mmCIF file of C-alpha atoms in Angstrom:
data_model
loop_
_atom_site.group_PDB
_atom_site.id
_atom_site.type_symbol
_atom_site.label_atom_id
_atom_site.label_comp_id
_atom_site.label_asym_id
_atom_site.label_seq_id
_atom_site.Cartn_x
_atom_site.Cartn_y
_atom_site.Cartn_z
ATOM 1 C CA MET A 87 0.257 -0.075 -0.201
ATOM 2 C CA TYR A 88 1.327 3.607 -0.497
ATOM 3 C CA ASP A 89 2.736 5.627 1.742
ATOM 4 C CA PHE A 90 1.202 8.801 1.270
ATOM 5 C CA LYS A 91 3.181 10.469 4.726
ATOM 6 C CA LYS A 92 6.255 11.515 3.034
ATOM 7 C CA LYS A 93 6.943 15.091 3.056
ATOM 8 C CA TYR A 94 7.257 17.066 -0.203
ATOM 9 C CA GLN A 95 6.671 14.310 -2.957
ATOM 10 C CA VAL A 96 6.199 15.774 -6.719
ATOM 11 C CA MET A 97 3.296 14.537 -8.379
ATOM 12 C CA GLY A 98 3.725 14.893 -12.332
ATOM 13 C CA ILE A 99 0.577 15.140 -14.046
ATOM 14 C CA LEU A 100 0.028 13.129 -17.252
ATOM 15 C CA ASN A 101 -2.921 13.677 -19.147
ATOM 16 C CA VAL A 102 -4.039 11.274 -21.857
ATOM 17 C CA THR A 103 -6.428 13.934 -23.363
ATOM 18 C CA PRO A 104 -7.103 16.169 -26.259
ATOM 19 C CA ASP A 105 -8.600 18.999 -24.200
ATOM 20 C CA SER A 106 -7.244 19.453 -20.664
ATOM 21 C CA PHE A 107 -6.530 23.324 -20.025
ATOM 22 C CA SER A 108 -2.946 23.779 -20.684
ATOM 23 C CA ASP A 109 -1.769 20.493 -22.651
ATOM 24 C CA GLY A 110 -4.661 19.143 -23.875
ATOM 25 C CA GLY A 111 -3.974 17.236 -27.058
ATOM 26 C CA ASP A 112 -0.063 17.164 -26.016
ATOM 27 C CA HIS A 113 0.221 13.653 -24.911
ATOM 28 C CA PHE A 114 -3.074 12.288 -26.243
ATOM 29 C CA SER A 115 -1.665 9.187 -28.264
ATOM 30 C CA PRO A 116 -0.158 6.044 -26.291
ATOM 31 C CA GLU A 117 3.309 6.865 -27.574
ATOM 32 C CA GLN A 118 2.928 10.591 -26.292
ATOM 33 C CA ALA A 119 1.801 10.098 -23.531
ATOM 34 C CA LEU A 120 4.729 7.385 -22.751
ATOM 35 C CA ALA A 121 7.517 9.653 -24.135
ATOM 36 C CA HIS A 122 6.238 12.536 -21.741
ATOM 37 C CA ALA A 123 6.059 9.899 -18.908
ATOM 38 C CA ARG A 124 9.583 8.703 -19.550
ATOM 39 C CA GLN A 125 10.320 13.015 -19.494
ATOM 40 C CA LEU A 126 8.689 13.227 -15.848
ATOM 41 C CA ILE A 127 10.248 10.366 -14.476
ATOM 42 C CA ALA A 128 13.728 11.637 -15.447
ATOM 43 C CA GLU A 129 13.313 15.166 -13.935
ATOM 44 C CA GLY A 130 11.995 13.368 -10.536
ATOM 45 C CA ALA A 131 8.541 12.498 -10.302
ATOM 46 C CA ASP A 132 8.048 10.535 -6.959
ATOM 47 C CA ILE A 133 4.264 9.663 -8.402
ATOM 48 C CA LEU A 134 2.615 9.795 -11.840
ATOM 49 C CA ASP A 135 -0.850 11.074 -12.445
ATOM 50 C CA ILE A 136 -2.695 9.868 -15.517
ATOM 51 C CA GLY A 137 -5.945 11.537 -16.504
ATOM 52 C CA GLY A 138 -8.015 10.426 -19.458
ATOM 53 C CA GLN A 139 -10.720 13.037 -18.520
ATOM 54 C CA SER A 140 -9.941 16.627 -18.714
ATOM 55 C CA THR A 141 -12.050 18.476 -16.150
ATOM 56 C CA ARG A 142 -11.099 21.997 -16.880
ATOM 57 C CA PRO A 143 -13.819 24.750 -16.744
ATOM 58 C CA GLY A 144 -16.630 23.902 -19.327
ATOM 59 C CA TYR A 145 -15.350 20.540 -19.955
ATOM 60 C CA VAL A 146 -17.171 18.079 -21.988
ATOM 61 C CA GLU A 147 -17.595 14.661 -20.114
ATOM 62 C CA VAL A 148 -16.411 11.638 -22.052
ATOM 63 C CA SER A 149 -17.942 8.002 -21.136
ATOM 64 C CA PRO A 150 -16.240 5.663 -18.547
ATOM 65 C CA GLU A 151 -15.316 3.484 -21.696
ATOM 66 C CA GLU A 152 -13.517 6.444 -23.389
ATOM 67 C CA GLU A 153 -11.464 6.922 -20.305
ATOM 68 C CA ILE A 154 -10.753 3.514 -19.803
ATOM 69 C CA ALA A 155 -9.768 3.191 -23.279
ATOM 70 C CA ARG A 156 -7.324 6.114 -23.070
ATOM 71 C CA VAL A 157 -5.662 5.114 -19.683
ATOM 72 C CA VAL A 158 -5.365 1.379 -19.467
ATOM 73 C CA PRO A 159 -3.030 1.038 -21.999
ATOM 74 C CA VAL A 160 -0.845 3.503 -20.448
ATOM 75 C CA ILE A 161 -0.945 1.978 -17.270
ATOM 76 C CA ARG A 162 -0.068 -1.232 -18.570
ATOM 77 C CA GLU A 163 3.335 -0.047 -20.418
ATOM 78 C CA LEU A 164 4.293 1.963 -17.658
ATOM 79 C CA LYS A 165 4.298 -0.979 -15.594
ATOM 80 C CA LYS A 166 6.802 -2.130 -17.457
ATOM 81 C CA ILE A 167 9.045 0.727 -17.656
ATOM 82 C CA THR A 168 8.820 2.001 -14.173
ATOM 83 C CA PRO A 169 8.507 1.096 -10.238
ATOM 84 C CA LEU A 170 7.003 4.347 -9.178
ATOM 85 C CA PRO A 171 3.594 4.435 -8.008
ATOM 86 C CA LEU A 172 0.519 5.289 -10.864
ATOM 87 C CA SER A 173 -2.108 6.886 -9.986
ATOM 88 C CA VAL A 174 -5.638 7.314 -12.004
ATOM 89 C CA ASP A 175 -7.483 10.674 -11.721
ATOM 90 C CA THR A 176 -11.101 9.618 -12.154
ATOM 91 C CA TYR A 177 -14.283 9.937 -10.896
ATOM 92 C CA PHE A 178 -16.008 6.757 -12.603
ATOM 93 C CA PRO A 179 -16.009 3.539 -10.775
ATOM 94 C CA GLU A 180 -15.851 1.553 -13.595
ATOM 95 C CA VAL A 181 -12.643 3.398 -14.656
ATOM 96 C CA ALA A 182 -11.219 2.962 -11.031
ATOM 97 C CA ALA A 183 -12.292 -1.185 -11.325
ATOM 98 C CA ALA A 184 -10.002 -1.075 -14.731
ATOM 99 C CA ALA A 185 -7.060 0.744 -13.607
ATOM 100 C CA ILE A 186 -6.880 -1.141 -10.805
ATOM 101 C CA SER A 187 -6.902 -4.205 -12.534
ATOM 102 C CA ALA A 188 -4.330 -3.204 -14.919
ATOM 103 C CA GLY A 189 -2.076 -2.006 -11.571
ATOM 104 C CA CYS A 190 -2.499 1.490 -10.924
ATOM 105 C CA ASP A 191 -1.662 2.028 -6.939
ATOM 106 C CA ILE A 192 -3.613 5.369 -6.247
ATOM 107 C CA ILE A 193 -7.171 6.558 -7.193
ATOM 108 C CA ASN A 194 -7.387 10.305 -7.268
ATOM 109 C CA ASP A 195 -11.140 11.124 -7.272
ATOM 110 C CA ILE A 196 -11.791 15.009 -7.919
ATOM 111 C CA ARG A 197 -15.312 14.351 -6.865
ATOM 112 C CA GLY A 198 -14.505 12.771 -3.577
ATOM 113 C CA LEU A 199 -16.112 9.504 -3.580
ATOM 114 C CA ASP A 200 -19.315 11.196 -4.339
ATOM 115 C CA THR A 201 -20.161 8.850 -7.523
ATOM 116 C CA PRO A 202 -22.134 5.926 -6.505
ATOM 117 C CA GLY A 203 -20.375 2.391 -6.580
ATOM 118 C CA MET A 204 -17.010 4.518 -6.205
ATOM 119 C CA LEU A 205 -16.687 3.175 -2.452
ATOM 120 C CA ALA A 206 -17.216 -0.116 -3.219
ATOM 121 C CA VAL A 207 -14.609 -0.253 -5.973
ATOM 122 C CA LEU A 208 -12.617 0.786 -3.333
ATOM 123 C CA ALA A 209 -13.127 -1.102 -0.542
ATOM 124 C CA GLN A 210 -12.368 -4.175 -2.632
ATOM 125 C CA ALA A 211 -8.941 -3.162 -3.692
ATOM 126 C CA PRO A 212 -7.042 -2.673 -0.028
ATOM 127 C CA HIS A 213 -3.392 -2.481 -1.747
ATOM 128 C CA VAL A 214 -4.978 0.965 -3.363
ATOM 129 C CA GLY A 215 -4.034 4.229 -1.707
ATOM 130 C CA ILE A 216 -7.045 6.859 -2.311
ATOM 131 C CA ILE A 217 -7.075 10.548 -2.678
ATOM 132 C CA ILE A 218 -10.302 12.732 -1.936
ATOM 133 C CA MET A 219 -10.528 15.856 -3.330
ATOM 134 C CA HIS A 220 -13.383 18.151 -2.359
ATOM 135 C CA SER A 221 -15.098 19.892 -5.352
ATOM 136 C CA ARG A 222 -18.705 20.207 -4.199
ATOM 137 C CA PRO A 223 -20.725 23.445 -4.748
ATOM 138 C CA ARG A 224 -19.655 25.381 -1.429
ATOM 139 C CA ARG A 225 -22.075 26.082 1.343
ATOM 140 C CA LYS A 226 -22.121 29.650 1.852
ATOM 141 C CA GLU A 227 -23.547 29.713 5.354
ATOM 142 C CA LEU A 228 -20.440 28.067 6.229
ATOM 143 C CA THR A 229 -16.822 29.200 5.912
ATOM 144 C CA VAL A 230 -14.387 27.479 3.073
ATOM 145 C CA ALA A 231 -12.550 26.141 6.085
ATOM 146 C CA ALA A 232 -15.271 24.755 7.855
ATOM 147 C CA ASP A 233 -16.917 23.550 4.656
ATOM 148 C CA ILE A 234 -14.155 21.550 3.301
ATOM 149 C CA GLN A 235 -13.607 19.948 7.290
ATOM 150 C CA SER A 236 -17.043 18.924 7.422
ATOM 151 C CA PHE A 237 -16.819 17.316 3.751
ATOM 152 C CA TYR A 238 -13.497 15.539 5.277
ATOM 153 C CA GLN A 239 -15.330 14.174 8.217
ATOM 154 C CA GLU A 240 -18.053 12.994 5.975
ATOM 155 C CA LYS A 241 -15.743 10.852 3.686
ATOM 156 C CA TYR A 242 -13.517 9.907 6.681
ATOM 157 C CA ASP A 243 -16.647 8.221 8.036
ATOM 158 C CA ALA A 244 -17.903 7.018 5.135
ATOM 159 C CA CYS A 245 -14.411 5.331 4.431
ATOM 160 C CA LEU A 246 -14.548 3.985 7.880
ATOM 161 C CA ALA A 247 -18.113 2.485 7.351
ATOM 162 C CA VAL A 248 -17.125 0.202 4.252
ATOM 163 C CA GLY A 249 -13.873 -1.024 5.811
ATOM 164 C CA ILE A 250 -10.897 0.870 4.496
ATOM 165 C CA ASP A 251 -8.025 1.329 6.385
ATOM 166 C CA PRO A 252 -7.522 5.327 7.443
ATOM 167 C CA THR A 253 -4.079 4.990 6.537
ATOM 168 C CA ARG A 254 -4.834 4.425 2.721
ATOM 169 C CA LEU A 255 -6.495 8.291 3.050
ATOM 170 C CA CYS A 256 -5.154 11.446 1.363
ATOM 171 C CA PHE A 257 -7.167 14.642 1.092
ATOM 172 C CA ASP A 258 -6.915 17.467 -1.300
ATOM 173 C CA PRO A 259 -8.925 20.834 -0.459
ATOM 174 C CA GLY A 260 -9.683 21.256 -4.386
ATOM 175 C CA VAL A 261 -8.073 24.792 -5.219
ATOM 176 C CA GLY A 262 -10.178 26.047 -8.151
ATOM 177 C CA PHE A 263 -13.022 23.798 -7.902
ATOM 178 C CA ALA A 264 -16.205 25.348 -6.755
ATOM 179 C CA LYS A 265 -14.361 28.162 -5.083
ATOM 180 C CA SER A 266 -13.968 31.853 -5.572
ATOM 181 C CA PRO A 267 -10.441 33.570 -6.229
ATOM 182 C CA ALA A 268 -10.540 34.550 -2.441
ATOM 183 C CA GLU A 269 -11.296 31.203 -1.129
ATOM 184 C CA ASN A 270 -8.580 29.510 -3.608
ATOM 185 C CA ILE A 271 -5.687 32.102 -2.246
ATOM 186 C CA THR A 272 -6.923 31.414 1.421
ATOM 187 C CA ILE A 273 -6.392 27.752 0.808
ATOM 188 C CA ILE A 274 -2.989 28.359 -0.460
ATOM 189 C CA ARG A 275 -2.307 30.791 2.399
ATOM 190 C CA GLU A 276 -3.545 29.045 5.201
ATOM 191 C CA PRO A 277 -2.721 25.186 4.572
ATOM 192 C CA GLY A 278 -2.701 24.156 8.151
ATOM 193 C CA LYS A 279 -6.681 24.883 8.056
ATOM 194 C CA PHE A 280 -7.095 22.947 5.122
ATOM 195 C CA ARG A 281 -5.697 19.832 6.616
ATOM 196 C CA PHE A 282 -8.125 17.110 8.241
ATOM 197 C CA ARG A 283 -6.622 15.844 11.585
ATOM 198 C CA ASP A 284 -2.915 14.632 10.850
ATOM 199 C CA PHE A 285 -3.808 12.939 7.371
ATOM 200 C CA PRO A 286 -1.679 13.652 4.342
ATOM 201 C CA VAL A 287 -2.654 16.506 2.233
ATOM 202 C CA LEU A 288 -2.118 16.992 -1.462
ATOM 203 C CA TYR A 289 -2.384 20.865 -3.027
ATOM 204 C CA GLY A 290 -2.981 20.819 -6.803
ATOM 205 C CA VAL A 291 -2.627 24.289 -8.147
ATOM 206 C CA SER A 292 -0.386 23.746 -11.257
ATOM 207 C CA ARG A 293 -1.340 26.466 -13.782
ATOM 208 C CA LYS A 294 -4.267 27.424 -12.748
ATOM 209 C CA ARG A 295 -6.690 30.459 -12.638
ATOM 210 C CA THR A 296 -5.742 31.159 -9.137
ATOM 211 C CA ILE A 297 -2.059 31.461 -10.238
ATOM 212 C CA ALA A 298 -3.489 33.635 -13.155
ATOM 213 C CA HIS A 299 -5.205 36.287 -10.548
ATOM 214 C CA LEU A 300 -2.023 36.224 -8.510
ATOM 215 C CA THR A 301 0.249 37.009 -11.692
ATOM 216 C CA ASP A 302 -2.019 38.626 -14.832
ATOM 217 C CA GLU A 303 -0.790 35.398 -16.542
ATOM 218 C CA PRO A 304 -3.240 34.171 -19.131
ATOM 219 C CA ASN A 305 -1.196 31.616 -20.753
ATOM 220 C CA PRO A 306 -1.554 28.599 -18.620
ATOM 221 C CA LYS A 307 2.029 27.422 -19.808
ATOM 222 C CA GLU A 308 3.642 30.327 -18.499
ATOM 223 C CA ARG A 309 2.118 29.961 -14.883
ATOM 224 C CA ASP A 310 4.641 27.164 -13.786
ATOM 225 C CA TYR A 311 6.800 29.996 -12.105
ATOM 226 C CA GLY A 312 3.680 31.068 -9.744
ATOM 227 C CA THR A 313 2.551 27.389 -9.500
ATOM 228 C CA ILE A 314 6.336 26.611 -7.664
ATOM 229 C CA ALA A 315 6.041 30.029 -5.567
ATOM 230 C CA ALA A 316 2.163 29.000 -4.527
ATOM 231 C CA SER A 317 3.353 25.378 -3.762
ATOM 232 C CA LEU A 318 6.766 26.081 -1.679
ATOM 233 C CA PHE A 319 4.278 29.080 0.360
ATOM 234 C CA ALA A 320 2.032 25.925 1.209
ATOM 235 C CA CYS A 321 4.755 23.920 2.021
ATOM 236 C CA ASP A 322 6.714 26.262 4.379
ATOM 237 C CA ARG A 323 3.141 26.918 6.091
ATOM 238 C CA ASP A 324 2.205 23.195 6.523
ATOM 239 C CA ASN A 325 4.584 20.462 5.110
ATOM 240 C CA VAL A 326 2.967 19.536 2.377
ATOM 241 C CA GLU A 327 2.918 15.662 1.587
ATOM 242 C CA ILE A 328 2.304 15.867 -2.010
ATOM 243 C CA LEU A 329 2.312 18.563 -4.965
ATOM 244 C CA ARG A 330 0.815 17.735 -8.168
ATOM 245 C CA VAL A 331 2.664 19.540 -11.346
ATOM 246 C CA HIS A 332 2.651 19.909 -14.864
ATOM 247 C CA ASN A 333 6.427 20.855 -14.671
ATOM 248 C CA VAL A 334 8.261 18.213 -12.655
ATOM 249 C CA LYS A 335 11.460 19.332 -12.888
ATOM 250 C CA GLY A 336 11.036 23.247 -12.007
ATOM 251 C CA MET A 337 9.169 21.839 -8.829
ATOM 252 C CA ALA A 338 11.681 19.082 -7.903
ATOM 253 C CA ASP A 339 14.806 21.649 -8.127
ATOM 254 C CA ALA A 340 12.644 24.316 -6.559
ATOM 255 C CA LEU A 341 11.729 21.770 -3.749
ATOM 256 C CA LYS A 342 15.418 20.385 -3.068
ATOM 257 C CA VAL A 343 16.981 23.848 -2.676
ATOM 258 C CA TRP A 344 14.481 25.242 -0.494
ATOM 259 C CA SER A 345 14.145 22.084 1.942
ATOM 260 C CA ARG A 346 17.673 21.835 1.945
ATOM 261 C CA LEU A 347 18.032 25.551 3.298
ATOM 262 C CA LYS A 348 15.146 25.089 5.606
ATOM 263 C CA GLU A 349 16.816 21.986 7.246
ATOM 264 C CA GLY A 350 19.782 22.983 7.423
ATOM 265 C CA THR A 351 21.313 20.202 5.307
ATOM 266 C CA ALA A 352 23.058 22.255 2.545
ATOM 267 C CA ASP A 353 26.811 22.414 2.295
ATOM 268 C CA ALA A 354 28.731 25.465 2.117
#
């Protein structure tokens, strides 16, 4: 079972889609996806996160069958070339089941186990890690922190009810999903308020509009420096476990320098 608790892990994004907001179509074929995966591995990724469905604003949902056709061949080929843990970004139980059968190590669910059937699939795969993201419409009667903590507690209880070991869980506050720009910035600025108890947390701010709100950069591919700065800020505030990014080398190098300086392990 994957151990989420190691600090400052870099999760490299591998989108096998034609329409993702910043790199749609760049790695759509299995050959392109594998080439990009090799690059992410060489650049220092700790985890690869494979997505067959774009969830950019205004996205058009594809069927579970189409998503399976996109991600399963990539999982099978990656298992041949790398020991790195493979995560699959999906909210369909059918895709999760197929990905687990193909050998993935983590299911990264942006709908936070809200899709009927997802909990049952994951309960039958005790070796698979689970990332639970908040993406529900915001309850305005609560602060963003109170709303997300309530969601975390609900999902924790639901997992226990079906026998899922809590050590399998990692939580993601869902920057950019059903939140205002100010709320997204609050999540980055005060990560300790968005950690559930002492569970591992994932932050995914890479190239998002939240970065554009801070930099005025309209081109998603030009938001990597802002992404790195925001990610390091969250780490400095709360020792974040996983950072999900497009630019693995930039993030990995920045983390090495920052962590060695912070921990006093850099040689003069």
